[in-house]
Short mmCIF file of C-alpha atoms in Angstrom, two decimals:
data_model
loop_
_atom_site.label_atom_id
_atom_site.label_comp_id
_atom_site.label_asym_id
_atom_site.label_seq_id
_atom_site.Cartn_x
_atom_site.Cartn_y
_atom_site.Cartn_z
CA MET A 1 79.23 47.67 -107.35
CA GLN A 2 78.71 51.35 -106.43
CA ASN A 3 77.83 52.35 -110.00
CA THR A 4 75.19 49.62 -110.18
CA GLY A 5 73.47 50.83 -107.05
CA THR A 6 73.40 54.38 -108.33
CA THR A 7 71.74 53.28 -111.56
CA THR A 8 69.05 51.43 -109.61
CA ASP A 9 68.32 54.41 -107.36
CA LEU A 10 67.87 56.76 -110.34
CA ALA A 11 65.42 54.48 -112.25
CA HIS A 12 62.37 56.19 -110.77
CA PHE A 13 63.43 59.54 -112.24
CA ARG A 14 62.84 58.28 -115.81
CA PRO A 15 59.77 59.82 -117.60
CA MET A 16 56.62 57.56 -117.52
CA ASP A 17 53.73 57.35 -120.07
CA ASN A 18 50.64 59.33 -118.95
CA ASP A 19 47.42 57.23 -119.52
CA GLU A 20 45.06 59.79 -118.01
CA ILE A 21 42.46 61.46 -120.31
CA ASP A 22 42.14 65.20 -120.13
CA LEU A 23 38.36 65.58 -120.38
CA GLY A 24 38.56 69.30 -120.88
CA GLN A 25 41.03 68.93 -123.73
CA LEU A 26 38.80 66.23 -125.30
CA ILE A 27 35.77 68.50 -125.22
CA ARG A 28 37.78 71.38 -126.71
CA ASN A 29 38.97 69.09 -129.50
CA LEU A 30 35.39 68.02 -130.23
CA LEU A 31 34.19 71.61 -130.26
CA VAL A 32 36.82 72.36 -132.83
CA GLN A 33 35.10 69.78 -135.09
CA TRP A 34 31.58 71.09 -134.52
CA LYS A 35 31.13 71.64 -138.25
CA LEU A 36 31.72 67.94 -138.94
CA ILE A 37 29.21 66.90 -136.25
CA ALA A 38 26.69 69.47 -137.52
CA ILE A 39 27.06 68.24 -141.11
CA PHE A 40 26.41 64.62 -140.06
CA THR A 41 23.42 65.67 -137.97
CA LEU A 42 21.96 67.76 -140.77
CA LEU A 43 22.44 65.01 -143.34
CA GLY A 44 20.79 62.52 -140.98
CA ALA A 45 17.83 64.85 -140.51
CA VAL A 46 17.44 65.26 -144.28
CA VAL A 47 17.70 61.50 -144.89
CA GLY A 48 15.24 60.80 -142.06
CA VAL A 49 12.69 63.24 -143.45
CA CYS A 50 13.06 61.80 -146.96
CA ILE A 51 12.60 58.25 -145.70
CA ALA A 52 9.57 59.26 -143.64
CA LEU A 53 7.99 60.94 -146.66
CA LEU A 54 8.75 58.03 -149.00
CA ILE A 55 7.20 55.36 -146.77
CA PRO A 56 3.55 55.03 -147.86
CA LYS A 57 0.85 55.68 -145.30
CA GLN A 58 -0.82 52.59 -143.89
CA TYR A 59 -4.41 52.70 -142.64
CA ARG A 60 -6.11 50.23 -140.34
CA VAL A 61 -9.43 49.52 -142.00
CA GLU A 62 -11.73 48.14 -139.32
CA ALA A 63 -15.13 46.50 -138.91
CA MET A 64 -16.67 45.89 -135.50
CA PHE A 65 -19.46 43.44 -134.78
CA ASP A 66 -21.12 41.83 -131.80
CA LYS A 67 -20.60 38.19 -130.93
CA PRO A 68 -23.61 36.33 -132.41
CA SER A 69 -26.24 35.54 -129.81
CA ASN A 70 -27.89 32.19 -129.13
CA ALA A 71 -31.04 33.48 -130.80
CA GLU A 72 -29.13 34.29 -134.00
CA LEU A 73 -27.56 30.81 -133.96
CA ALA A 74 -30.71 28.99 -132.80
CA PRO A 75 -31.19 26.97 -136.03
CA LEU A 76 -27.70 25.51 -135.60
CA LEU A 77 -27.79 25.12 -131.83
CA GLY A 78 -31.27 23.56 -131.81
CA GLN A 79 -30.70 20.76 -134.33
CA PRO A 80 -30.25 17.26 -132.81
CA TYR A 81 -27.74 15.77 -135.23
CA ILE A 82 -24.35 17.29 -134.34
CA GLU A 83 -23.19 18.77 -131.04
CA LEU A 84 -22.53 22.50 -131.29
CA ASP A 85 -22.08 25.42 -128.93
CA ARG A 86 -21.90 29.16 -129.41
CA GLN A 87 -18.14 29.45 -128.89
CA LYS A 88 -17.31 26.67 -131.37
CA ILE A 89 -19.47 28.24 -134.06
CA LEU A 90 -17.87 31.64 -133.44
CA SER A 91 -14.38 30.14 -133.59
CA ASP A 92 -15.06 28.54 -136.97
CA PHE A 93 -16.51 31.81 -138.27
CA LEU A 94 -13.42 33.77 -137.15
CA LYS A 95 -11.14 31.19 -138.78
CA ASN A 96 -13.00 31.64 -142.06
CA LEU A 97 -12.48 35.41 -141.80
CA LYS A 98 -8.74 34.73 -142.30
CA SER A 99 -9.15 31.87 -144.77
CA ARG A 100 -6.68 32.22 -147.64
CA ASP A 101 -9.15 30.57 -150.01
CA LEU A 102 -11.77 33.22 -149.22
CA ILE A 103 -9.17 36.00 -149.44
CA GLU A 104 -8.16 34.76 -152.89
CA LYS A 105 -11.80 34.56 -153.96
CA VAL A 106 -12.55 38.15 -152.88
CA LEU A 107 -9.37 39.48 -154.51
CA THR A 108 -10.15 37.62 -157.73
CA GLU A 109 -13.79 38.73 -157.84
CA ASN A 110 -12.77 42.37 -157.39
CA ASN A 111 -9.81 42.17 -159.83
CA LEU A 112 -7.31 43.02 -157.09
CA LEU A 113 -4.70 40.39 -157.99
CA THR A 114 -2.92 42.74 -160.38
CA GLY A 115 0.28 44.75 -160.35
CA ASN A 116 0.64 48.53 -160.37
CA ASP A 117 0.53 48.45 -164.17
CA GLY A 118 -2.72 46.49 -164.17
CA ALA A 119 -1.08 43.30 -165.43
CA PRO A 120 -2.08 40.03 -163.73
CA LEU A 121 0.32 38.82 -161.07
CA THR A 122 2.26 35.61 -161.45
CA GLU A 123 1.26 32.60 -159.38
CA ALA A 124 4.13 33.21 -156.96
CA GLU A 125 3.24 36.90 -156.63
CA GLN A 126 -0.42 36.03 -156.02
CA PHE A 127 0.56 33.58 -153.28
CA THR A 128 2.77 36.21 -151.64
CA GLN A 129 0.05 38.86 -151.75
CA ILE A 130 -2.59 36.52 -150.31
CA ARG A 131 -0.19 35.43 -147.55
CA ASN A 132 0.64 39.03 -146.67
CA VAL A 133 -3.02 40.00 -146.55
CA ALA A 134 -3.78 37.09 -144.22
CA ALA A 135 -0.85 38.08 -141.99
CA ASN A 136 -2.03 41.70 -141.78
CA ILE A 137 -5.60 40.81 -140.80
CA ARG A 138 -6.16 41.18 -137.07
CA ILE A 139 -9.08 39.72 -135.11
CA ALA A 140 -9.28 40.76 -131.47
CA PRO A 141 -11.72 41.88 -128.80
CA ALA A 142 -12.75 45.46 -129.28
CA GLU A 143 -10.69 47.86 -127.16
CA PHE A 144 -12.43 50.18 -124.74
CA ASP A 145 -10.59 53.01 -123.00
CA PHE A 146 -12.72 52.75 -119.87
CA LEU A 147 -11.79 49.09 -119.26
CA PRO A 148 -8.51 47.34 -118.37
CA GLU A 149 -6.66 45.72 -121.24
CA LEU A 150 -8.47 42.66 -122.56
CA LYS A 151 -6.13 39.73 -123.04
CA ASP A 152 -8.27 37.05 -124.65
CA THR A 153 -11.12 36.55 -127.08
CA THR A 154 -13.46 35.14 -124.42
CA SER A 155 -13.79 38.42 -122.57
CA GLU A 156 -17.06 39.61 -121.15
CA ILE A 157 -17.23 42.30 -123.83
CA ASP A 158 -18.95 40.49 -126.69
CA GLN A 159 -17.68 42.80 -129.42
CA ILE A 160 -15.01 41.86 -131.94
CA SER A 161 -12.67 44.05 -133.96
CA TYR A 162 -11.85 42.82 -137.47
CA SER A 163 -9.20 44.97 -139.14
CA LEU A 164 -6.59 45.09 -141.89
CA LEU A 165 -3.47 47.25 -142.05
CA THR A 166 -3.00 48.32 -145.66
CA ALA A 167 -1.58 51.08 -147.84
CA ASN A 168 -4.69 50.88 -150.06
CA PRO A 169 -7.62 51.55 -147.71
CA GLN A 170 -10.29 51.38 -150.41
CA GLU A 171 -9.11 47.93 -151.48
CA GLY A 172 -8.88 46.90 -147.82
CA GLN A 173 -12.45 48.02 -147.23
CA THR A 174 -13.67 46.03 -150.22
CA LEU A 175 -11.72 43.00 -149.02
CA LEU A 176 -13.05 43.05 -145.45
CA ASN A 177 -16.66 43.56 -146.55
CA GLY A 178 -16.33 40.69 -149.00
CA LEU A 179 -14.75 38.43 -146.39
CA LEU A 180 -17.54 39.12 -143.89
CA LYS A 181 -20.07 37.99 -146.45
CA LEU A 182 -18.16 34.95 -147.71
CA ALA A 183 -17.20 33.80 -144.20
CA THR A 184 -20.87 33.90 -143.18
CA GLU A 185 -21.87 31.87 -146.23
CA LYS A 186 -19.05 29.35 -145.85
CA THR A 187 -19.57 28.80 -142.11
CA THR A 188 -23.30 28.29 -142.62
CA ARG A 189 -22.75 26.02 -145.61
CA ASP A 190 -20.18 23.90 -143.79
CA TYR A 191 -22.47 23.34 -140.83
CA ILE A 192 -25.45 22.57 -143.07
CA ASN A 193 -23.35 19.98 -144.88
CA ASP A 194 -22.25 18.47 -141.57
CA ILE A 195 -25.85 18.34 -140.35
CA ASN A 196 -27.08 16.78 -143.58
CA GLY A 197 -24.27 14.26 -143.43
CA ALA A 198 -25.20 13.32 -139.87
CA ARG A 199 -28.86 13.07 -140.93
CA ALA A 200 -27.96 10.77 -143.82
CA ILE A 201 -25.92 8.54 -141.51
CA GLN A 202 -28.70 8.36 -138.91
CA LYS A 203 -31.29 7.73 -141.62
CA GLN A 204 -29.22 4.88 -143.05
CA GLN A 205 -28.81 3.37 -139.59
CA LEU A 206 -32.56 3.51 -138.99
CA ALA A 207 -33.23 2.06 -142.44
CA ASN A 208 -30.90 -0.83 -141.63
CA GLN A 209 -32.73 -1.40 -138.35
CA LEU A 210 -36.05 -1.40 -140.19
CA VAL A 211 -34.68 -3.98 -142.61
CA GLN A 212 -33.67 -6.12 -139.62
CA LEU A 213 -37.19 -5.84 -138.23
CA LYS A 214 -38.69 -6.83 -141.59
CA ASP A 215 -36.29 -9.73 -141.97
CA ALA A 216 -37.14 -10.90 -138.47
CA ALA A 217 -40.85 -10.61 -139.24
CA LEU A 218 -40.47 -12.58 -142.50
CA ALA A 219 -38.51 -15.25 -140.69
CA ALA A 220 -41.22 -15.48 -137.99
CA LYS A 221 -43.91 -15.71 -140.67
CA ALA A 222 -42.02 -18.45 -142.50
CA ALA A 223 -41.60 -20.39 -139.25
CA GLN A 224 -45.31 -20.03 -138.48
CA ILE A 225 -46.29 -21.20 -141.97
CA ALA A 226 -44.01 -24.21 -141.63
CA GLU A 227 -45.52 -25.01 -138.23
CA PHE A 228 -49.12 -24.86 -139.51
CA THR A 229 -48.21 -26.81 -142.64
CA LYS A 230 -46.75 -29.59 -140.53
CA ALA A 231 -49.78 -29.60 -138.21
CA LEU A 232 -52.13 -29.75 -141.19
CA ALA A 233 -50.24 -32.71 -142.61
CA ILE A 234 -50.52 -34.55 -139.27
CA ALA A 235 -54.25 -33.72 -139.00
CA LYS A 236 -54.83 -35.12 -142.48
CA SER A 237 -52.89 -38.27 -141.71
CA LEU A 238 -54.97 -38.81 -138.56
CA ASN A 239 -58.19 -37.84 -140.38
CA ILE A 240 -58.96 -35.06 -137.88
CA ASN A 241 -61.31 -32.76 -139.73
CA ASP A 242 -62.86 -30.82 -136.89
CA SER A 243 -61.28 -29.32 -133.83
CA ALA A 244 -60.67 -31.87 -131.11
CA GLN A 245 -59.44 -31.36 -127.59
CA TRP A 246 -56.68 -28.84 -128.47
CA THR A 247 -54.84 -27.65 -125.36
CA GLY A 248 -53.39 -24.52 -126.94
CA SER A 249 -49.88 -25.94 -127.20
CA SER A 250 -47.93 -25.79 -130.42
CA ASP A 251 -47.08 -29.47 -129.97
CA ASP A 252 -50.68 -30.60 -130.52
CA LEU A 253 -51.62 -27.91 -133.02
CA TYR A 254 -52.89 -30.65 -135.35
CA LEU A 255 -55.85 -31.14 -132.96
CA LYS A 256 -57.42 -27.99 -134.42
CA GLY A 257 -58.43 -30.09 -137.37
CA THR A 258 -57.89 -29.71 -141.06
CA ARG A 259 -60.70 -27.19 -141.59
CA VAL A 260 -59.40 -24.69 -139.03
CA LEU A 261 -55.77 -25.27 -139.92
CA THR A 262 -56.44 -24.76 -143.63
CA ALA A 263 -58.24 -21.47 -143.01
CA GLU A 264 -55.62 -20.16 -140.59
CA LEU A 265 -52.78 -21.17 -142.91
CA ALA A 266 -54.39 -19.29 -145.80
CA TYR A 267 -54.78 -16.21 -143.60
CA ILE A 268 -51.16 -16.33 -142.45
CA GLU A 269 -49.86 -16.64 -146.00
CA GLN A 270 -51.86 -13.63 -147.19
CA ALA A 271 -51.21 -11.42 -144.15
CA GLU A 272 -48.35 -8.91 -144.02
CA PRO A 273 -45.45 -9.84 -141.71
CA LYS A 274 -45.97 -8.43 -138.25
CA LEU A 275 -43.03 -6.24 -137.30
CA GLY A 276 -41.94 -6.72 -133.74
CA SER A 277 -39.03 -5.23 -131.77
CA ILE A 278 -35.28 -5.79 -131.86
CA ILE A 279 -32.65 -5.45 -129.15
CA VAL A 280 -30.31 -2.55 -129.95
CA SER A 281 -28.24 -2.42 -126.75
CA TYR A 282 -28.06 -3.29 -123.09
CA ASP A 283 -27.97 -0.84 -120.19
CA GLN A 284 -25.57 -0.94 -117.25
CA GLU A 285 -27.85 -3.31 -115.37
CA GLY A 286 -27.93 -5.74 -118.28
CA LEU A 287 -31.49 -4.96 -119.31
CA ALA A 288 -32.19 -5.09 -123.02
CA GLN A 289 -33.02 -1.88 -124.84
CA THR A 290 -35.46 -2.67 -127.60
CA LEU A 291 -36.50 -0.71 -130.65
CA SER A 292 -39.94 -1.09 -132.15
CA ALA A 293 -40.88 -0.72 -135.77
CA GLU A 294 -43.19 2.18 -134.91
CA SER A 295 -40.29 3.99 -133.25
CA VAL A 296 -38.02 3.46 -136.25
CA LYS A 297 -40.67 4.67 -138.70
CA GLY A 298 -41.34 7.69 -136.51
CA GLN A 299 -37.68 8.65 -136.43
CA LEU A 300 -37.37 8.20 -140.18
CA GLY A 301 -40.36 10.45 -140.70
CA ALA A 302 -38.87 13.11 -138.42
CA ILE A 303 -35.59 13.02 -140.35
CA ASP A 304 -37.38 13.40 -143.69
CA LYS A 305 -39.42 16.35 -142.41
CA PHE A 306 -36.48 18.13 -140.77
CA GLU A 307 -35.56 21.48 -142.31
CA ILE A 308 -33.16 24.09 -141.00
CA ASP A 309 -34.02 27.76 -141.41
CA GLN A 310 -30.83 29.07 -142.98
CA ALA A 311 -32.28 32.57 -143.38
CA SER A 312 -32.50 32.90 -139.59
CA ILE A 313 -28.78 32.19 -139.08
CA SER A 314 -26.80 35.39 -138.54
CA PHE A 315 -23.15 35.92 -137.63
CA VAL A 316 -23.00 39.69 -138.15
CA SER A 317 -25.74 42.27 -138.50
CA ASP A 318 -26.75 43.46 -141.95
CA ASN A 319 -25.33 46.95 -141.37
CA THR A 320 -21.87 45.69 -140.36
CA ARG A 321 -19.19 46.97 -142.72
CA ALA A 322 -15.57 48.10 -142.70
CA TYR A 323 -14.63 51.75 -142.22
CA ILE A 324 -11.55 53.73 -143.27
CA PRO A 325 -10.03 55.99 -140.57
CA ALA A 326 -9.11 59.59 -141.31
CA ASP A 327 -5.57 59.22 -139.91
CA ALA A 328 -2.92 56.72 -140.95
CA GLU A 329 -1.59 54.33 -138.32
CA LYS A 330 1.86 54.08 -139.91
CA PRO A 331 4.44 55.47 -140.41
CA ASN A 332 5.17 57.79 -137.48
CA ARG A 333 7.03 60.34 -139.57
CA LYS A 334 8.01 62.61 -136.70
CA LEU A 335 9.55 59.74 -134.81
CA ILE A 336 11.46 58.55 -137.89
CA ALA A 337 12.88 62.04 -138.55
CA ILE A 338 13.88 62.56 -134.90
CA ALA A 339 15.46 59.10 -134.64
CA ALA A 340 17.44 59.62 -137.85
CA THR A 341 18.66 63.02 -136.64
CA VAL A 342 19.79 61.68 -133.27
CA LEU A 343 21.53 58.67 -134.79
CA ALA A 344 23.31 60.84 -137.34
CA GLY A 345 24.44 63.19 -134.55
CA PHE A 346 25.92 60.29 -132.62
CA LEU A 347 27.60 59.05 -135.81
CA GLY A 348 29.16 62.51 -136.35
CA LEU A 349 30.35 62.54 -132.75
CA PHE A 350 31.87 59.08 -133.17
CA VAL A 351 33.73 60.16 -136.32
CA ALA A 352 34.99 63.23 -134.52
CA LEU A 353 36.29 61.07 -131.64
CA ILE A 354 38.14 58.87 -134.10
CA ARG A 355 39.77 61.90 -135.69
CA VAL A 356 40.87 63.16 -132.26
CA ALA A 357 42.30 59.74 -131.43
CA ILE A 358 44.37 59.38 -134.57
CA ARG A 359 45.54 63.01 -134.75
CA PRO A 360 49.31 63.35 -134.00
CA ASN A 361 50.27 65.15 -130.77
#
């Protein structure tokens, strides 16, 4: 019993593991491996500089233009056939500036769908190039240093920046200039087609209404001829040659006599049908809205005479074109070299720490 107690009392004199880190010793161990850290840092700097030099420069080719005014869009805004406003027209124009079909057309016309060796690209490569060009095109409000950041395209500053980030600035300039021209032509052509389509529909509707008026007039003429023919037959059967006490009612029309009825019937048969009016709708109070033949003919004449002055439509001014900046936007070579150097230094430090950890005491 006494020996057991003695053993228990002496247990706390046994040596214990020391988990504390001697920071000074750690730093001294790392300083011993300064050559390793320096080698990693130097290699990282060299690799960073090489990468920065190998990455091709990318330039932001840019064209700036004012938002088209109401005066420049007056031929489109003033036509009565389709409802348009300035913002809608501008939105369609900006969409066409990024149209892949127009991008492909410009690239094809300028022989830009080729590889570095001048050979034509495959269909898949062409699709990839067109998609990348569309993705790199940026349309945004023009930035002004003296104003707060503009966050939307409906800002009070009516100036738009149209740019492309590319490693081939000359090709980018050709592309943007071509797209400005083709987008103007396509937007104008699309709206002209829409207007002409609406005109054709309205003209057909009016022509159908005119046919209804003519059919109604022919039916009225036929009814009148039948009425006079019947009256003439009754007058002949009653031997009424001259006008007798006719009251003006259609029921006793035969009292006009055969002579008058014969003359009037001949006149009616030779005369052109008299076009009247037709009911086209009813208003909220239930009153009929009529349409006369003169009104229909007038509207048809106006549609036939309508012409839109396409030459007066302008989305960008004639002197708008893309410019190439003197300085590249990407890459930031200094930042790449510094980042590579710092990362390599940390990597060398990490390797040195591992060596310290696994080194035997």
